[in-house]
Amino acid sequence: MPEDFGSEAGRKIANRFNLLLELEFDGEGFFGWQKQPKRRTVQGELEKVLAIIFQKKIKTTGVSRLDRGVSALSFFVNFQCPKALPLARLKKALNSLLPQDIYVKKIGIKGDDFSARRAAKSKVYEYHIFFGRSPLKRERVWELEYKIDEEKMREALNLFLGKRDFAPFVKREGKGICELKEIEIKKRGKELIIKIEGDRFLYKMVRRIVGALVDYARGKITKEDIINALEGKPHRPFLTAPPQGLFLRKVKF
């Protein structure tokens, strides 16, 4: 969270102030963050409600696009506020009008040149894998009903670290330079959590990394397959993990 995110208590919004919202949302019912014609998106729902409150179209900037079905525990959005309004009142109005799968956690005031997308230095994602089946968790995890070698999975983590072109890995044309700063695995009961921090992420990049790690841990692919995929060379195919296990956990500014 930005250090000068600001306090809501007693703060007023002056005309043309640049506001920063922190959202939490359940991505299951959305085609990602970014607005798309005839598709339900988080940006579309937010801008619809802002238009009701301010009686004019409001353009928002999100910190990241996000894949379809991906959730966020801390997602940042900024926009230019056209009207004086107390922050606490605005937060209450937003949460009363937004659908139940989106919640505004905080509102702060930023400088006019602040952009949530440009200001973010890194993002932290978590991917949750559950071994077996869980009717209560199945919409928030990838259920695996087969065993994997977790230690073997850890062996492959370093293959993704550092600054490199991930475009071949996600089958995207052109360059896609990203720097992965940290990848770690935690075990919590029957749940495996893969934490990945990077300066930016391409479409389906985290899910492709998780799919490759799982297939390597199952013995379906080799380290050479992962290296070849990263370099755009022929390799044995591997999974792209499903979206429901992925969460945007944190944004660092």
Coordinates of N, CA and C in Angstrom, one line a residue:
M1 N 0.8 -1.2 0.0 CA 0.0 0.0 0.0 C 0.9 1.2 0.0
P2 N 0.5 2.3 -0.8 CA 1.3 3.5 -0.8 C 1.4 4.1 0.6
E3 N 2.6 4.6 1.0 CA 2.8 5.1 2.4 C 1.8 6.3 2.7
D4 N 1.6 7.1 1.6 CA 0.7 8.2 1.8 C -0.7 8.0 1.3
F5 N -1.1 6.8 1.6 CA -2.5 6.4 1.1 C -3.5 7.3 1.7
G6 N -3.3 7.7 2.9 CA -4.3 8.7 3.5 C -5.3 8.1 4.4
S7 N -5.8 8.9 5.2 CA -6.9 8.5 6.2 C -8.2 9.0 5.7
E8 N -9.3 8.2 5.9 CA -10.6 8.7 5.4 C -11.2 9.6 6.4
A9 N -10.9 9.5 7.7 CA -11.6 10.2 8.7 C -11.4 11.7 8.5
G10 N -12.5 12.4 8.4 CA -12.5 13.9 8.3 C -11.9 14.5 7.0
R11 N -11.5 13.6 6.1 CA -10.9 14.1 4.9 C -12.0 14.5 3.8
K12 N -11.8 15.6 3.2 CA -12.7 16.1 2.1 C -12.1 15.9 0.8
I13 N -12.9 15.8 -0.3 CA -12.4 15.7 -1.6 C -12.5 17.0 -2.3
A14 N -11.4 17.6 -2.8 CA -11.5 18.8 -3.5 C -11.8 18.5 -5.0
N15 N -12.2 19.4 -5.7 CA -12.5 19.2 -7.2 C -11.2 18.8 -7.9
R16 N -11.3 17.8 -8.8 CA -10.2 17.3 -9.6 C -9.1 16.6 -8.8
F17 N -9.4 16.1 -7.6 CA -8.5 15.3 -6.9 C -8.4 13.9 -7.5
N18 N -7.1 13.4 -7.5 CA -6.9 12.1 -8.0 C -7.1 11.1 -6.8
L19 N -8.1 10.3 -6.9 CA -8.4 9.3 -5.8 C -7.8 7.9 -6.1
L20 N -7.4 7.3 -5.0 CA -6.9 5.9 -5.1 C -7.8 5.0 -4.3
L21 N -8.3 4.0 -4.9 CA -9.2 3.0 -4.2 C -8.4 1.7 -4.0
E22 N -8.6 1.1 -2.9 CA -8.1 -0.3 -2.7 C -9.4 -1.2 -2.7
L23 N -9.4 -2.1 -3.6 CA -10.5 -3.1 -3.8 C -10.2 -4.5 -3.4
E24 N -11.2 -5.2 -3.0 CA -11.1 -6.7 -2.9 C -12.3 -7.2 -3.7
F25 N -12.0 -8.2 -4.5 CA -13.1 -8.8 -5.3 C -12.9 -10.3 -5.6
D26 N -14.0 -10.9 -5.8 CA -14.1 -12.3 -6.1 C -14.2 -12.4 -7.7
G27 N -13.1 -12.9 -8.3 CA -13.0 -12.9 -9.7 C -13.9 -13.9 -10.5
E28 N -14.5 -14.8 -9.7 CA -15.2 -15.9 -10.4 C -16.2 -15.4 -11.4
G29 N -16.9 -14.4 -11.1 CA -18.0 -13.9 -12.0 C -17.6 -12.8 -13.0
F30 N -16.3 -12.6 -13.2 CA -15.8 -11.5 -14.0 C -14.9 -12.0 -15.1
F31 N -14.8 -11.3 -16.2 CA -13.9 -11.6 -17.3 C -12.7 -10.7 -17.1
G32 N -12.1 -10.7 -15.9 CA -10.9 -9.9 -15.5 C -11.3 -8.5 -15.1
W33 N -10.3 -7.7 -14.9 CA -10.5 -6.3 -14.5 C -10.9 -5.4 -15.7
Q34 N -10.3 -5.5 -16.8 CA -10.4 -4.5 -17.9 C -11.8 -4.6 -18.6
K35 N -12.4 -3.4 -18.8 CA -13.7 -3.3 -19.4 C -13.7 -3.9 -20.8
Q36 N -14.7 -4.7 -21.1 CA -14.9 -5.4 -22.4 C -16.3 -5.3 -22.8
P37 N -16.6 -5.1 -24.1 CA -18.0 -5.0 -24.6 C -18.8 -6.3 -24.3
K38 N -20.0 -6.1 -23.7 CA -20.9 -7.2 -23.5 C -20.4 -8.3 -22.5
R39 N -19.4 -7.9 -21.7 CA -18.8 -8.9 -20.8 C -18.7 -8.2 -19.4
R40 N -19.0 -9.0 -18.4 CA -19.0 -8.4 -17.0 C -17.5 -8.4 -16.5
T41 N -17.1 -7.2 -16.2 CA -15.7 -7.0 -15.7 C -15.8 -6.1 -14.4
V42 N -14.7 -6.1 -13.7 CA -14.6 -5.3 -12.4 C -14.6 -3.8 -12.8
Q43 N -13.8 -3.5 -13.8 CA -13.8 -2.1 -14.2 C -15.1 -1.6 -14.7
G44 N -15.8 -2.4 -15.5 CA -17.1 -2.1 -16.0 C -18.1 -1.8 -14.9
E45 N -18.1 -2.7 -13.8 CA -19.1 -2.5 -12.7 C -18.7 -1.3 -11.9
L46 N -17.4 -1.0 -11.7 CA -17.0 0.1 -10.9 C -17.4 1.4 -11.6
E47 N -17.1 1.5 -12.9 CA -17.3 2.8 -13.7 C -18.8 3.0 -13.8
K48 N -19.6 1.9 -13.8 CA -21.1 2.1 -13.9 C -21.6 2.8 -12.6
V49 N -21.0 2.3 -11.5 CA -21.5 2.9 -10.2 C -20.9 4.3 -10.0
L50 N -19.7 4.6 -10.4 CA -19.1 5.9 -10.4 C -20.0 6.9 -11.2
A51 N -20.4 6.4 -12.4 CA -21.3 7.3 -13.2 C -22.6 7.7 -12.5
I52 N -23.1 6.7 -11.8 CA -24.4 7.0 -11.0 C -24.1 8.0 -9.9
I53 N -23.0 7.9 -9.2 CA -22.7 8.8 -8.1 C -22.4 10.2 -8.6
F54 N -21.6 10.3 -9.6 CA -21.1 11.6 -10.1 C -21.9 12.2 -11.3
Q55 N -22.9 11.4 -11.8 CA -23.7 11.8 -12.9 C -22.9 12.2 -14.2
K56 N -21.8 11.4 -14.4 CA -21.0 11.6 -15.6 C -20.1 10.4 -15.7
K57 N -19.5 10.2 -16.9 CA -18.6 9.1 -17.1 C -17.3 9.3 -16.4
I58 N -16.8 8.3 -15.7 CA -15.5 8.4 -15.0 C -14.6 7.3 -15.6
K59 N -13.4 7.7 -15.9 CA -12.4 6.8 -16.5 C -11.5 6.4 -15.3
T60 N -11.3 5.1 -15.1 CA -10.5 4.5 -14.1 C -9.2 3.9 -14.6
T61 N -8.2 3.8 -13.8 CA -6.9 3.1 -14.2 C -6.6 2.1 -13.1
G62 N -6.6 0.8 -13.6 CA -6.3 -0.3 -12.6 C -4.8 -0.6 -12.6
V63 N -4.4 -1.2 -11.5 CA -3.0 -1.6 -11.4 C -2.5 -2.7 -12.3
S64 N -3.5 -3.5 -12.7 CA -3.2 -4.7 -13.5 C -4.5 -5.2 -14.3
R65 N -4.3 -5.9 -15.3 CA -5.5 -6.4 -16.1 C -6.2 -7.6 -15.4
L66 N -5.4 -8.6 -15.1 CA -5.9 -9.9 -14.5 C -6.6 -10.7 -15.5
D67 N -6.4 -12.1 -15.4 CA -7.1 -13.0 -16.2 C -8.5 -13.2 -15.8
R68 N -9.3 -13.8 -16.7 CA -10.7 -14.1 -16.3 C -10.7 -15.1 -15.1
G69 N -11.6 -14.8 -14.2 CA -11.7 -15.6 -13.0 C -10.8 -15.4 -11.9
V70 N -9.8 -14.6 -12.0 CA -8.8 -14.3 -11.0 C -9.3 -13.3 -10.0
S71 N -9.1 -13.6 -8.7 CA -9.5 -12.8 -7.6 C -8.4 -11.9 -7.1
A72 N -8.8 -10.9 -6.3 CA -7.8 -10.0 -5.7 C -8.1 -9.6 -4.3
L73 N -7.2 -9.7 -3.4 CA -7.3 -9.3 -2.0 C -6.9 -7.8 -1.9
S74 N -6.1 -7.3 -2.8 CA -5.7 -5.9 -2.7 C -5.4 -5.4 -4.1
F75 N -6.4 -4.8 -4.7 CA -6.3 -4.3 -6.1 C -6.5 -2.8 -6.0
F76 N -5.6 -2.0 -6.7 CA -5.7 -0.6 -6.7 C -6.2 0.1 -8.0
V77 N -7.0 1.1 -7.8 CA -7.6 1.8 -8.9 C -7.5 3.3 -8.6
N78 N -7.1 4.1 -9.6 CA -7.2 5.6 -9.4 C -8.1 6.2 -10.5
F79 N -8.6 7.4 -10.1 CA -9.4 8.2 -11.1 C -9.5 9.6 -10.6
Q80 N -9.8 10.5 -11.5 CA -9.9 11.9 -11.2 C -11.3 12.2 -10.8
C81 N -11.4 12.7 -9.5 CA -12.8 12.9 -9.0 C -13.3 14.3 -9.4
P82 N -14.5 14.3 -10.0 CA -15.0 15.6 -10.6 C -15.8 16.5 -9.6
K83 N -15.9 16.0 -8.4 CA -16.9 16.7 -7.5 C -16.4 16.6 -6.0
A84 N -16.7 17.6 -5.3 CA -16.3 17.6 -3.8 C -17.3 16.6 -3.1
L85 N -16.7 15.7 -2.3 CA -17.5 14.7 -1.6 C -16.6 14.2 -0.5
P86 N -17.1 14.0 0.7 CA -16.3 13.4 1.8 C -15.9 12.0 1.4
L87 N -14.7 11.6 1.8 CA -14.3 10.2 1.4 C -15.1 9.1 2.0
A88 N -15.4 9.3 3.3 CA -16.2 8.3 4.0 C -17.6 8.1 3.4
R89 N -18.2 9.3 2.9 CA -19.5 9.2 2.2 C -19.3 8.5 0.9
L90 N -18.2 8.8 0.2 CA -18.0 8.2 -1.1 C -17.8 6.6 -1.0
K91 N -17.1 6.2 0.0 CA -16.8 4.8 0.2 C -18.2 4.1 0.6
K92 N -19.0 4.7 1.4 CA -20.3 4.1 1.7 C -21.2 4.0 0.5
A93 N -21.2 5.1 -0.3 CA -22.0 5.1 -1.5 C -21.6 4.0 -2.5
L94 N -20.3 3.9 -2.7 CA -19.7 2.8 -3.6 C -20.1 1.5 -3.1
N95 N -19.9 1.2 -1.8 CA -20.2 -0.2 -1.3 C -21.7 -0.5 -1.3
S96 N -22.5 0.5 -1.2 CA -23.9 0.3 -1.2 C -24.4 0.0 -2.6
L97 N -23.7 0.5 -3.7 CA -24.2 0.3 -5.0 C -23.4 -0.8 -5.8
L98 N -22.2 -1.1 -5.4 CA -21.4 -2.1 -6.1 C -22.0 -3.5 -5.8
P99 N -21.8 -4.5 -6.7 CA -22.3 -5.8 -6.4 C -21.5 -6.4 -5.3
Q100 N -22.1 -7.5 -4.7 CA -21.5 -8.1 -3.5 C -20.1 -8.7 -3.7
D101 N -19.7 -8.9 -5.0 CA -18.4 -9.6 -5.2 C -17.3 -8.5 -5.4
I102 N -17.6 -7.2 -5.1 CA -16.6 -6.2 -5.2 C -16.8 -5.3 -3.9
Y103 N -15.7 -5.0 -3.2 CA -15.7 -4.2 -2.0 C -14.6 -3.2 -2.0
V104 N -14.9 -1.9 -1.7 CA -13.9 -0.9 -1.5 C -13.4 -0.9 -0.1
K105 N -12.2 -1.2 0.1 CA -11.6 -1.3 1.4 C -11.1 0.1 1.9
K106 N -10.5 0.8 1.1 CA -10.0 2.1 1.5 C -10.0 3.1 0.3
I107 N -10.0 4.4 0.6 CA -9.9 5.5 -0.4 C -8.9 6.5 0.1
G108 N -8.0 6.9 -0.7 CA -7.0 7.9 -0.4 C -6.9 9.0 -1.5
I109 N -6.1 10.0 -1.2 CA -5.9 11.1 -2.2 C -4.4 11.1 -2.6
K110 N -4.2 11.1 -3.9 CA -2.9 11.1 -4.5 C -2.6 12.3 -5.3
G111 N -1.4 12.5 -5.7 CA -1.0 13.7 -6.6 C -1.6 13.5 -8.0
D112 N -1.8 14.6 -8.7 CA -2.4 14.5 -10.0 C -1.7 13.6 -11.0
D113 N -0.4 13.5 -10.9 CA 0.3 12.6 -11.8 C 0.4 11.2 -11.4
F114 N -0.2 10.8 -10.4 CA -0.1 9.4 -9.9 C -1.0 8.5 -10.8
S115 N -0.4 7.3 -11.2 CA -1.1 6.3 -11.9 C -0.9 5.0 -11.2
A116 N -1.9 4.3 -10.8 CA -1.8 3.0 -10.1 C -0.9 2.0 -10.9
R117 N -1.2 2.0 -12.3 CA -0.4 1.1 -13.1 C 1.1 1.4 -13.2
R118 N 1.4 2.7 -13.4 CA 2.8 3.1 -13.6 C 3.5 3.1 -12.3
A119 N 2.8 3.4 -11.1 CA 3.5 3.5 -9.9 C 3.9 2.2 -9.2
A120 N 3.2 1.1 -9.6 CA 3.4 -0.2 -9.0 C 4.8 -0.7 -9.3
K121 N 5.6 -1.0 -8.3 CA 7.0 -1.5 -8.5 C 7.0 -3.0 -8.6
S122 N 6.1 -3.7 -7.9 CA 6.0 -5.2 -8.0 C 4.6 -5.6 -7.5
K123 N 4.2 -6.8 -8.0 CA 3.0 -7.4 -7.6 C 3.2 -8.8 -7.0
V124 N 2.5 -9.2 -6.0 CA 2.6 -10.5 -5.4 C 1.4 -11.3 -5.6
Y125 N 1.5 -12.5 -6.3 CA 0.4 -13.4 -6.6 C 0.6 -14.6 -5.7
E126 N -0.5 -15.2 -5.4 CA -0.5 -16.6 -4.7 C -1.4 -17.5 -5.6
Y127 N -0.9 -18.7 -5.7 CA -1.7 -19.7 -6.4 C -1.9 -20.9 -5.4
H128 N -3.1 -21.3 -5.2 CA -3.5 -22.3 -4.2 C -3.9 -23.6 -4.9
I129 N -3.2 -24.7 -4.4 CA -3.5 -26.0 -4.9 C -4.0 -26.8 -3.7
F130 N -5.0 -27.6 -3.9 CA -5.6 -28.4 -2.9 C -5.5 -29.9 -3.3
F131 N -4.9 -30.7 -2.4 CA -4.7 -32.1 -2.8 C -6.0 -32.9 -2.4
G132 N -6.7 -33.4 -3.3 CA -7.9 -34.1 -3.1 C -9.1 -33.2 -3.6
R133 N -10.2 -33.4 -2.9 CA -11.4 -32.6 -3.2 C -11.9 -31.9 -2.0
S134 N -12.5 -30.7 -2.2 CA -13.1 -29.9 -1.2 C -14.2 -29.1 -1.7
P135 N -15.5 -29.5 -1.5 CA -16.6 -28.8 -1.9 C -16.6 -27.3 -1.5
L136 N -16.1 -27.0 -0.3 CA -16.1 -25.7 0.2 C -15.0 -24.8 -0.4
K137 N -13.9 -25.4 -0.8 CA -12.8 -24.6 -1.3 C -12.6 -24.7 -2.8
R138 N -13.4 -25.5 -3.5 CA -13.1 -25.8 -4.9 C -13.2 -24.6 -5.8
E139 N -13.9 -23.6 -5.4 CA -13.9 -22.4 -6.3 C -12.8 -21.4 -6.0
R140 N -11.9 -21.8 -5.1 CA -10.7 -20.9 -4.7 C -9.4 -21.7 -4.8
V141 N -9.4 -22.9 -5.3 CA -8.2 -23.7 -5.4 C -8.2 -24.5 -6.7
W142 N -7.1 -25.1 -7.0 CA -7.0 -26.1 -8.1 C -6.9 -27.4 -7.4
E143 N -8.0 -28.2 -7.5 CA -8.0 -29.5 -6.9 C -7.2 -30.5 -7.7
L144 N -6.2 -31.1 -7.0 CA -5.4 -32.1 -7.6 C -5.7 -33.5 -7.0
E145 N -6.1 -34.4 -7.7 CA -6.4 -35.8 -7.2 C -5.3 -36.8 -7.5
Y146 N -4.1 -36.2 -7.8 CA -2.9 -37.1 -8.0 C -1.8 -36.5 -7.2
K147 N -0.8 -37.3 -6.9 CA 0.3 -36.9 -6.1 C 1.4 -36.2 -7.0
I148 N 2.1 -35.3 -6.3 CA 3.3 -34.7 -7.0 C 4.4 -34.7 -6.0
D149 N 5.6 -34.6 -6.5 CA 6.8 -34.6 -5.7 C 7.1 -33.1 -5.4
E150 N 6.8 -32.7 -4.2 CA 6.9 -31.3 -3.8 C 8.4 -30.8 -3.8
E151 N 9.3 -31.7 -3.4 CA 10.7 -31.3 -3.3 C 11.2 -31.1 -4.8
K152 N 10.7 -32.0 -5.7 CA 11.1 -31.8 -7.1 C 10.6 -30.5 -7.6
M153 N 9.4 -30.1 -7.2 CA 8.8 -28.8 -7.7 C 9.7 -27.7 -7.2
R154 N 10.2 -27.8 -6.0 CA 11.1 -26.7 -5.5 C 12.4 -26.6 -6.3
E155 N 12.9 -27.7 -6.8 CA 14.1 -27.7 -7.6 C 14.0 -26.8 -8.8
A156 N 12.8 -26.7 -9.4 CA 12.6 -26.0 -10.6 C 12.3 -24.5 -10.4
L157 N 12.1 -24.0 -9.2 CA 11.7 -22.6 -9.0 C 12.7 -21.6 -9.6
N158 N 14.0 -21.9 -9.4 CA 15.0 -21.0 -9.8 C 15.1 -20.8 -11.4
L159 N 14.5 -21.7 -12.1 CA 14.4 -21.5 -13.6 C 13.7 -20.3 -14.0
F160 N 12.8 -19.8 -13.2 CA 12.0 -18.7 -13.5 C 12.5 -17.3 -13.0
L161 N 13.4 -17.4 -12.0 CA 13.8 -16.1 -11.4 C 14.7 -15.3 -12.3
G162 N 14.6 -14.0 -12.0 CA 15.5 -13.0 -12.7 C 14.7 -12.3 -13.8
K163 N 15.4 -11.5 -14.6 CA 14.8 -10.7 -15.7 C 15.0 -11.5 -17.0
R164 N 13.9 -11.7 -17.7 CA 14.0 -12.5 -19.0 C 12.7 -12.1 -19.8
D165 N 12.8 -12.6 -21.0 CA 11.7 -12.5 -21.9 C 10.7 -13.7 -21.8
F166 N 9.5 -13.4 -21.2 CA 8.6 -14.5 -21.0 C 7.6 -14.7 -22.1
A167 N 7.7 -13.8 -23.2 CA 6.8 -13.9 -24.3 C 6.7 -15.3 -24.9
P168 N 7.8 -16.0 -25.2 CA 7.7 -17.3 -25.7 C 7.0 -18.3 -24.8
F169 N 7.2 -18.1 -23.5 CA 6.6 -19.0 -22.5 C 5.1 -19.0 -22.5
V170 N 4.6 -17.8 -22.8 CA 3.1 -17.6 -22.8 C 2.6 -17.6 -24.2
K171 N 3.4 -17.9 -25.2 CA 3.0 -17.9 -26.6 C 2.5 -16.6 -27.1
R172 N 3.2 -15.5 -26.7 CA 2.8 -14.1 -27.1 C 3.9 -13.6 -28.1
E173 N 3.4 -12.9 -29.1 CA 4.3 -12.3 -30.1 C 5.0 -11.1 -29.5
G174 N 6.2 -10.8 -30.0 CA 6.9 -9.6 -29.5 C 7.6 -9.9 -28.2
K175 N 8.2 -8.9 -27.6 CA 8.9 -9.0 -26.3 C 8.0 -8.9 -25.1
G176 N 8.4 -9.6 -24.1 CA 7.6 -9.6 -22.8 C 8.6 -9.7 -21.7
I177 N 9.4 -8.6 -21.5 CA 10.4 -8.6 -20.4 C 9.8 -8.5 -19.1
C178 N 10.0 -9.4 -18.2 CA 9.5 -9.4 -16.8 C 10.7 -9.8 -15.9
E179 N 10.6 -9.3 -14.7 CA 11.6 -9.7 -13.7 C 10.9 -10.3 -12.5
L180 N 11.1 -11.6 -12.3 CA 10.6 -12.3 -11.2 C 11.6 -12.3 -10.0
K181 N 11.1 -11.7 -8.9 CA 12.0 -11.4 -7.8 C 12.0 -12.5 -6.8
E182 N 10.9 -13.2 -6.7 CA 10.8 -14.3 -5.6 C 9.8 -15.3 -6.0
I183 N 10.1 -16.6 -5.8 CA 9.1 -17.7 -5.9 C 9.3 -18.6 -4.7
E184 N 8.3 -18.8 -4.0 CA 8.4 -19.7 -2.9 C 7.1 -20.6 -2.7
I185 N 7.3 -21.7 -2.1 CA 6.2 -22.7 -1.9 C 6.0 -22.9 -0.4
K186 N 4.7 -22.8 0.0 CA 4.4 -23.1 1.4 C 3.4 -24.2 1.5
K187 N 3.4 -25.0 2.5 CA 2.4 -26.1 2.7 C 1.6 -25.8 3.9
R188 N 0.3 -25.9 3.7 CA -0.7 -25.7 4.8 C -1.7 -26.8 4.8
G189 N -1.5 -27.8 5.6 CA -2.4 -28.9 5.6 C -2.4 -29.6 4.2
K190 N -3.5 -29.7 3.6 CA -3.7 -30.3 2.2 C -3.5 -29.3 1.1
E191 N -3.1 -28.1 1.5 CA -3.1 -27.0 0.6 C -1.6 -26.6 0.3
L192 N -1.3 -26.4 -1.0 CA 0.1 -25.9 -1.4 C -0.1 -24.5 -1.9
I193 N 0.7 -23.6 -1.4 CA 0.6 -22.2 -1.9 C 1.9 -21.8 -2.6
I194 N 1.8 -21.4 -3.8 CA 2.9 -20.9 -4.6 C 2.8 -19.4 -4.6
K195 N 3.8 -18.7 -4.1 CA 3.9 -17.3 -4.0 C 4.9 -16.8 -5.0
I196 N 4.5 -15.8 -5.9 CA 5.3 -15.3 -7.0 C 5.3 -13.8 -6.9
E197 N 6.5 -13.2 -6.9 CA 6.5 -11.7 -6.9 C 7.3 -11.3 -8.1
G198 N 6.8 -10.3 -8.9 CA 7.5 -9.8 -10.1 C 7.1 -8.4 -10.4
D199 N 7.9 -7.7 -11.2 CA 7.6 -6.3 -11.5 C 6.4 -6.2 -12.5
R200 N 6.2 -7.2 -13.3 CA 5.0 -7.3 -14.2 C 4.8 -8.7 -14.6
F201 N 3.5 -9.0 -15.1 CA 3.2 -10.3 -15.5 C 2.4 -10.3 -16.8
L202 N 2.7 -11.2 -17.7 CA 2.0 -11.3 -19.0 C 0.7 -12.1 -18.8
Y203 N -0.2 -12.1 -19.8 CA -1.4 -12.8 -19.8 C -1.2 -14.3 -19.6
K204 N -1.8 -14.9 -18.5 CA -1.7 -16.3 -18.1 C -0.3 -16.7 -17.7
M205 N 0.6 -15.8 -17.4 CA 2.0 -16.1 -17.1 C 2.1 -16.9 -15.8
V206 N 1.4 -16.4 -14.7 CA 1.5 -17.1 -13.4 C 0.9 -18.5 -13.6
R207 N -0.2 -18.6 -14.3 CA -0.8 -19.9 -14.4 C 0.0 -20.9 -15.3
R208 N 0.7 -20.4 -16.2 CA 1.6 -21.2 -17.0 C 2.8 -21.7 -16.2
I209 N 3.3 -20.8 -15.3 CA 4.4 -21.2 -14.4 C 4.0 -22.3 -13.5
V210 N 2.8 -22.1 -12.9 CA 2.3 -23.2 -12.0 C 2.0 -24.5 -12.7
G211 N 1.5 -24.4 -13.9 CA 1.2 -25.6 -14.7 C 2.5 -26.4 -15.0
A212 N 3.6 -25.6 -15.4 CA 4.9 -26.2 -15.6 C 5.5 -26.9 -14.4
L213 N 5.3 -26.2 -13.3 CA 5.9 -26.7 -12.0 C 5.2 -28.0 -11.6
V214 N 3.9 -28.0 -11.8 CA 3.1 -29.2 -11.4 C 3.5 -30.4 -12.4
D215 N 3.6 -30.1 -13.6 CA 3.9 -31.2 -14.6 C 5.3 -31.7 -14.4
Y216 N 6.2 -30.8 -14.0 CA 7.6 -31.2 -13.7 C 7.6 -32.1 -12.4
A217 N 6.8 -31.7 -11.4 CA 6.8 -32.4 -10.2 C 6.1 -33.8 -10.4
R218 N 5.3 -34.0 -11.4 CA 4.7 -35.3 -11.8 C 5.6 -36.1 -12.6
G219 N 6.7 -35.5 -13.1 CA 7.6 -36.3 -14.0 C 7.1 -36.3 -15.5
K220 N 6.1 -35.4 -15.8 CA 5.6 -35.3 -17.2 C 6.5 -34.5 -18.1
I221 N 7.3 -33.6 -17.6 CA 8.2 -32.8 -18.4 C 9.5 -32.7 -17.6
T222 N 10.6 -32.3 -18.3 CA 11.9 -32.1 -17.7 C 12.3 -30.6 -17.5
K223 N 13.4 -30.4 -16.9 CA 13.9 -29.0 -16.8 C 14.2 -28.4 -18.1
E224 N 14.6 -29.3 -19.0 CA 15.0 -28.9 -20.4 C 13.7 -28.4 -21.1
D225 N 12.6 -29.0 -20.8 CA 11.3 -28.6 -21.4 C 11.0 -27.2 -21.0
I226 N 11.1 -26.9 -19.7 CA 10.8 -25.6 -19.2 C 11.8 -24.6 -19.8
I227 N 13.1 -24.9 -19.8 CA 14.1 -24.0 -20.4 C 13.7 -23.7 -21.9
N228 N 13.4 -24.8 -22.6 CA 13.1 -24.6 -24.0 C 11.8 -23.8 -24.2
A229 N 10.8 -24.0 -23.3 CA 9.6 -23.1 -23.4 C 9.9 -21.7 -23.2
L230 N 10.8 -21.4 -22.2 CA 11.2 -20.0 -22.0 C 11.9 -19.4 -23.1
E231 N 12.6 -20.2 -23.9 CA 13.4 -19.7 -25.0 C 12.7 -19.8 -26.4
G232 N 11.5 -20.3 -26.3 CA 10.7 -20.4 -27.5 C 11.0 -21.6 -28.4
K233 N 11.7 -22.6 -27.8 CA 12.1 -23.8 -28.6 C 11.1 -24.9 -28.4
P234 N 11.1 -25.9 -29.3 CA 10.2 -27.0 -29.1 C 10.3 -27.7 -27.7
H235 N 9.2 -28.1 -27.2 CA 9.2 -28.8 -25.9 C 7.9 -29.6 -25.7
R236 N 7.9 -30.5 -24.8 CA 6.7 -31.2 -24.5 C 5.7 -30.3 -23.9
P237 N 4.4 -30.4 -24.3 CA 3.4 -29.5 -23.8 C 3.2 -29.7 -22.3
F238 N 2.7 -28.7 -21.6 CA 2.4 -28.8 -20.2 C 1.1 -28.0 -19.9
L239 N 0.6 -28.1 -18.7 CA -0.7 -27.5 -18.3 C -0.6 -26.0 -18.1
T240 N -1.7 -25.4 -18.3 CA -1.9 -24.0 -17.8 C -2.9 -24.2 -16.7
A241 N -2.5 -23.8 -15.5 CA -3.3 -24.0 -14.3 C -4.6 -23.2 -14.4
P242 N -5.7 -23.7 -13.9 CA -7.0 -23.0 -14.0 C -7.0 -21.7 -13.2
P243 N -7.9 -20.7 -13.5 CA -7.8 -19.4 -12.9 C -8.2 -19.3 -11.5
Q244 N -9.1 -20.2 -11.0 CA -9.8 -20.1 -9.7 C -8.8 -20.1 -8.5
G245 N -7.6 -20.7 -8.7 CA -6.6 -20.8 -7.6 C -5.7 -19.6 -7.5
L246 N -5.9 -18.6 -8.4 CA -5.0 -17.5 -8.4 C -5.5 -16.3 -7.7
F247 N -4.7 -15.6 -6.9 CA -5.1 -14.4 -6.2 C -4.0 -13.4 -6.3
L248 N -4.4 -12.1 -6.6 CA -3.5 -11.0 -6.4 C -3.5 -10.7 -4.9
R249 N -2.4 -10.9 -4.3 CA -2.3 -10.8 -2.8 C -1.9 -9.4 -2.4
K250 N -0.9 -8.8 -3.1 CA -0.3 -7.5 -2.7 C 0.3 -6.8 -3.8
V251 N 0.2 -5.4 -3.7 CA 0.9 -4.6 -4.7 C 1.9 -3.7 -3.9
K252 N 3.1 -3.6 -4.4 CA 4.1 -2.8 -3.8 C 4.4 -1.6 -4.6
F253 N 4.3 -0.4 -4.0 CA 4.6 0.9 -4.7 C 5.9 1.5 -4.3

